[in-house]
C-alpha positions as a Markdown table, in Angstrom:
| # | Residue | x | y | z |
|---|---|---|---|---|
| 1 | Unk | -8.8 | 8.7 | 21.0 |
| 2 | Unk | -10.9 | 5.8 | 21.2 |
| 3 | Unk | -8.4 | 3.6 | 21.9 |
| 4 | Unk | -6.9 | 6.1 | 24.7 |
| 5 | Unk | -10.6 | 5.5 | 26.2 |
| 6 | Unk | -10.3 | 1.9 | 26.2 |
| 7 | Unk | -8.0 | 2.1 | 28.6 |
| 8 | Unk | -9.1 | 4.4 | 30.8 |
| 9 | Unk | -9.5 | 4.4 | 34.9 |
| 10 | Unk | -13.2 | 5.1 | 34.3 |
| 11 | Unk | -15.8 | 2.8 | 33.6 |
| 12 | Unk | -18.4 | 5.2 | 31.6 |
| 13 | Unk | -15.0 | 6.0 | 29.1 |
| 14 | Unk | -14.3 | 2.3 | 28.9 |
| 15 | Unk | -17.7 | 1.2 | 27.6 |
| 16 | Unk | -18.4 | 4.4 | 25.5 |
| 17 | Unk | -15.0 | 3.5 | 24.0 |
| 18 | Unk | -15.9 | 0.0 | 23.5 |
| 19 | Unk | -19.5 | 0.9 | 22.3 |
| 20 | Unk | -18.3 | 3.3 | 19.4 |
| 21 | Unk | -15.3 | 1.2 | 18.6 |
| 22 | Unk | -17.8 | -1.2 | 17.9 |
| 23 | Unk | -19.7 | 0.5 | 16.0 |
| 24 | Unk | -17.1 | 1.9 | 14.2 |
| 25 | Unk | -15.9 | -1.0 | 12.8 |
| 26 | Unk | -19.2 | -3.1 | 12.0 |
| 27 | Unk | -20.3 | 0.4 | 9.6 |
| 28 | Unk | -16.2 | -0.4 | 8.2 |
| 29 | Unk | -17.1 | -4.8 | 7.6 |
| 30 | Unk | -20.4 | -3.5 | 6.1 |
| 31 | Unk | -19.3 | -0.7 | 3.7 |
| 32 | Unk | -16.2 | -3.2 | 3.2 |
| 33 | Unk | -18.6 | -5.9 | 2.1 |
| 34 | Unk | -20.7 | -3.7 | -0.1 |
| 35 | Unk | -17.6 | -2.3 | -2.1 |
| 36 | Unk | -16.4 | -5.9 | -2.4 |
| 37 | Unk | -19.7 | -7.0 | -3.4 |
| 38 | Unk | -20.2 | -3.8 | -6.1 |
| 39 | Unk | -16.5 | -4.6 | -7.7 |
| 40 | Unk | -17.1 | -8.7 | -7.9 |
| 41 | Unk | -20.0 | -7.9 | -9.7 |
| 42 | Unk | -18.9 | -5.5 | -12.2 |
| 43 | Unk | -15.3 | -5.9 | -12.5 |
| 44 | Unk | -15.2 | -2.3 | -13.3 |
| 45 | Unk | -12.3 | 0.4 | -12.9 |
| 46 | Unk | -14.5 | 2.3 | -11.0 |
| 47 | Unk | -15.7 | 0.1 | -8.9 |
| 48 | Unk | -12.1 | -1.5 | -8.5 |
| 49 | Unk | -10.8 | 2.4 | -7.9 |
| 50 | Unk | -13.8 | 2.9 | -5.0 |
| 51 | Unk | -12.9 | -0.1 | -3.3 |
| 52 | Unk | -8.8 | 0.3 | -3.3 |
| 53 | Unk | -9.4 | 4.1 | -1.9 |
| 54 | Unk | -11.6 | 2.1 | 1.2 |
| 55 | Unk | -9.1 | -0.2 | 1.3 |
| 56 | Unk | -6.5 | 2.5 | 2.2 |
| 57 | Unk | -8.9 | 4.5 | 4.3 |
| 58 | Unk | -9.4 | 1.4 | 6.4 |
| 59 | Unk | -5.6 | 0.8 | 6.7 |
| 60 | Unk | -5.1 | 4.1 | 7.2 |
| 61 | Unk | -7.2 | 5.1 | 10.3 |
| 62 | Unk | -5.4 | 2.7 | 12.7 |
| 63 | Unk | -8.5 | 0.9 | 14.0 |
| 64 | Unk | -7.4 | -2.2 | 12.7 |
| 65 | Unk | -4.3 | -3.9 | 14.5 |
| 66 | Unk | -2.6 | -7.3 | 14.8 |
| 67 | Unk | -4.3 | -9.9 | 13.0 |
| 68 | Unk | -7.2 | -8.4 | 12.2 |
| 69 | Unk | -5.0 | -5.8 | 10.4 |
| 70 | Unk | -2.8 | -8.3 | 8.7 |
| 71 | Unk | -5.7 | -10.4 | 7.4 |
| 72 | Unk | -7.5 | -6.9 | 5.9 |
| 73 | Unk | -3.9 | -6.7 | 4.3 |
| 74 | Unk | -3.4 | -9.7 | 2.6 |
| 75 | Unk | -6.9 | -9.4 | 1.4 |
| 76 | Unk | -6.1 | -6.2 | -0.2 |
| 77 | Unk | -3.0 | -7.7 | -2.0 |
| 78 | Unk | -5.3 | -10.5 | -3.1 |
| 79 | Unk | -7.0 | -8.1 | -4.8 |
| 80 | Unk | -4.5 | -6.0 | -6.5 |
| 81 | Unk | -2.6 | -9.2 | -7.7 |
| 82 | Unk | -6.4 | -10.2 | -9.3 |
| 83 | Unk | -6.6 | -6.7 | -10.3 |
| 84 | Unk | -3.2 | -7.0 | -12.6 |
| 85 | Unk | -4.3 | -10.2 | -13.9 |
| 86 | Unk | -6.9 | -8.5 | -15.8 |
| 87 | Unk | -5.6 | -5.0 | -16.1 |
| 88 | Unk | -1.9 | -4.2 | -16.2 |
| 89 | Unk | -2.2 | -0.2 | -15.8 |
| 90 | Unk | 1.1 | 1.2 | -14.5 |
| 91 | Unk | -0.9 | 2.6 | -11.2 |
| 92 | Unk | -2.3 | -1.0 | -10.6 |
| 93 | Unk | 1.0 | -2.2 | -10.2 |
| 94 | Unk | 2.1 | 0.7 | -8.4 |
| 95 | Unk | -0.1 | 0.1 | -5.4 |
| 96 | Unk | 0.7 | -3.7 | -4.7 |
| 97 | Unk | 4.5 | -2.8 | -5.1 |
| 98 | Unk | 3.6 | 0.0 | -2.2 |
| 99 | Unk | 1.7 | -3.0 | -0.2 |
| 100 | Unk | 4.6 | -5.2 | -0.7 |
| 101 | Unk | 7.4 | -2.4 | 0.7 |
| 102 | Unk | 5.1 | -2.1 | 3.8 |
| 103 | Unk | 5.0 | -5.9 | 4.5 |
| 104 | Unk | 8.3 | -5.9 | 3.8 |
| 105 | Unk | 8.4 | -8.8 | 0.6 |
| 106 | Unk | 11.3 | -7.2 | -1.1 |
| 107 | Unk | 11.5 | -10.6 | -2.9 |
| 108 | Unk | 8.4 | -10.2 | -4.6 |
| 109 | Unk | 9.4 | -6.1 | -5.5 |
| 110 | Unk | 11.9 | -7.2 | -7.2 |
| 111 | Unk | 10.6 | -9.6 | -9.2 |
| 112 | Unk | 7.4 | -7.7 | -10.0 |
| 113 | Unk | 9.8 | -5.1 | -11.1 |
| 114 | Unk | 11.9 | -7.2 | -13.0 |
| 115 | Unk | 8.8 | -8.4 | -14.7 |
| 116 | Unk | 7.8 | -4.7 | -15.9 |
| 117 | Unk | 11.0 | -3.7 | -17.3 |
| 118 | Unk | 10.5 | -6.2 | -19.8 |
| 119 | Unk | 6.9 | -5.1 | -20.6 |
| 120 | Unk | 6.6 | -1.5 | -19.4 |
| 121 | Unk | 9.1 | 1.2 | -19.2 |
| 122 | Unk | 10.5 | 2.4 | -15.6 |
| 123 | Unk | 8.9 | 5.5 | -14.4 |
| 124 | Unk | 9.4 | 7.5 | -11.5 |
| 125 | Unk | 7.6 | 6.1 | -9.4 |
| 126 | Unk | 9.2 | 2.5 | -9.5 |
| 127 | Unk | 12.1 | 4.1 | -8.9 |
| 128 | Unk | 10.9 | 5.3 | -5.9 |
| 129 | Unk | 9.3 | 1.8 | -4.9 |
| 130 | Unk | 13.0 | 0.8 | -5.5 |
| 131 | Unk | 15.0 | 3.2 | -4.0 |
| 132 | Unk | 13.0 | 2.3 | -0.7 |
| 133 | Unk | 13.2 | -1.2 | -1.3 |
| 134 | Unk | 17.1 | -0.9 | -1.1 |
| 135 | Unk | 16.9 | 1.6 | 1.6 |
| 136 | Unk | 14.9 | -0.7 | 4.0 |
| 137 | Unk | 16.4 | -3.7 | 2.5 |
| 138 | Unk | 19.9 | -2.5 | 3.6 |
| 139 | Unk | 21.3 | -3.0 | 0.3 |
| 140 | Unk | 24.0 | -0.1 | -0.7 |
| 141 | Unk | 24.5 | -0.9 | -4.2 |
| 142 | Unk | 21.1 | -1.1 | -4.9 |
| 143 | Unk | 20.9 | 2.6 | -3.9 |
| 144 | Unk | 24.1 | 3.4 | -5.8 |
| 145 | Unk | 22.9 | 1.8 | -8.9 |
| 146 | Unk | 19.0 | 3.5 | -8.3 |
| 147 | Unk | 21.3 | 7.2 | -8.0 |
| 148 | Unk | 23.0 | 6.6 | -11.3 |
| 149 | Unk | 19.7 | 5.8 | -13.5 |
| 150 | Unk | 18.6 | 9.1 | -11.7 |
| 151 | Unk | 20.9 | 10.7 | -12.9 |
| 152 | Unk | 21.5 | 9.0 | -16.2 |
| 153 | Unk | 18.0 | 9.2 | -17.4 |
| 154 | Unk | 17.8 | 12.1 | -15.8 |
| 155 | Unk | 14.9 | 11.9 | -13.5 |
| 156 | Unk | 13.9 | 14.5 | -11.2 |
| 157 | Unk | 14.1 | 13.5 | -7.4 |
| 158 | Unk | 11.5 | 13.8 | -5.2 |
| 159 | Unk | 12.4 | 15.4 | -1.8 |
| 160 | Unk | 12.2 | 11.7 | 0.2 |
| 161 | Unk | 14.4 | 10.1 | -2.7 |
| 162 | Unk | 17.1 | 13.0 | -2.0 |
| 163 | Unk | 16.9 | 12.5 | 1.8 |
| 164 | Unk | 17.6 | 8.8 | 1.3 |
| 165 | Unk | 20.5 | 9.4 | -0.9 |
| 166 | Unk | 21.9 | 12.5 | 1.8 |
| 167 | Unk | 21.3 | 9.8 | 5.0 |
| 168 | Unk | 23.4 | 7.1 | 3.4 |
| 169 | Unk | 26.1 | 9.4 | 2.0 |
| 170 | Unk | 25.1 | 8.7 | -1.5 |
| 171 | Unk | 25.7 | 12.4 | -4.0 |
| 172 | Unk | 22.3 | 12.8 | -5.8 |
């Protein structure tokens, strides 16, 4: 909505617009700052978990855009790639291969996925991760080979798997 005002025909609209934008996003820097500051201090999962749920209600609100947006992004990756280094959860990895698939380095999937069949098993949710990754990527016989390992280790589909499959004529 604010955005909407922004580019309004009257001038009140405009500069309440641009007033509470403002605003808006110096209280997001600041609470941003103070998460950062809490986790670099304390290395902690809870602080760690506290700052990545910001870190996707910042992303998600759509007050960011262009390079302000992509810098809050790579900033984020940063810090689930530091994150890994000293915790190798199965959820940690999770949300940089979902930060990867939406800035599109489906080099870097693959190889972090590579990388955890050797040392974790597969679960559903890297499947997913994959099954995107070939669906954006274009790549049919990823898909084809993701389908059979769904069905030979029998893994329930979620719903947006299944659609996936159905839109590129693939039998789940």
């Amino acid at each position: 909505m604010l955005r909407k005002g922004l580019a309004d025909k009257d001038i009140e609209v405009v500069h309440y617009s641009a007033v509470e934008f403002n605003q808006l996003s110096e209280n997001f820097d600041k609470q941003l700052r103070k998460y950062k500051k809490k986790y670099k201090d304390s290395k902690t999962e809870k602080h760690f978990d506290d700052l990545v749920i910001f870190y996707e209600h910042l992303l998600k609100t759509e007050i960011l855009e262009g390079d302000i947006l992509n810098l809050h992004i790579e900033m984020y990756i940063k810090i689930l790639e530091e994150r890994i280094e000293e915790d190798k959860r199965l959820k940690n990895y999770i949300k940089l291969l979902e930060m990867y698939l939406l800035t599109k380095r489906y080099d870097d999937i693959e190889k972090e996925c590579q990388r955890l069949s050797k040392v974790k098993e597969y679960n559903f949710e890297i499947y997913i991760i994959l099954t995107k990754l070939y669906y954006e990527s274009n790549n049919l016989k990823g898909l084809k080979t993701m389908n059979n390992k769904y069905k030979t280790e029998k893994i329930m589909m979620s719903k947006e798997v299944g659609n996936i499959f159905k839109i590129c004529g693939i039998e789940g």
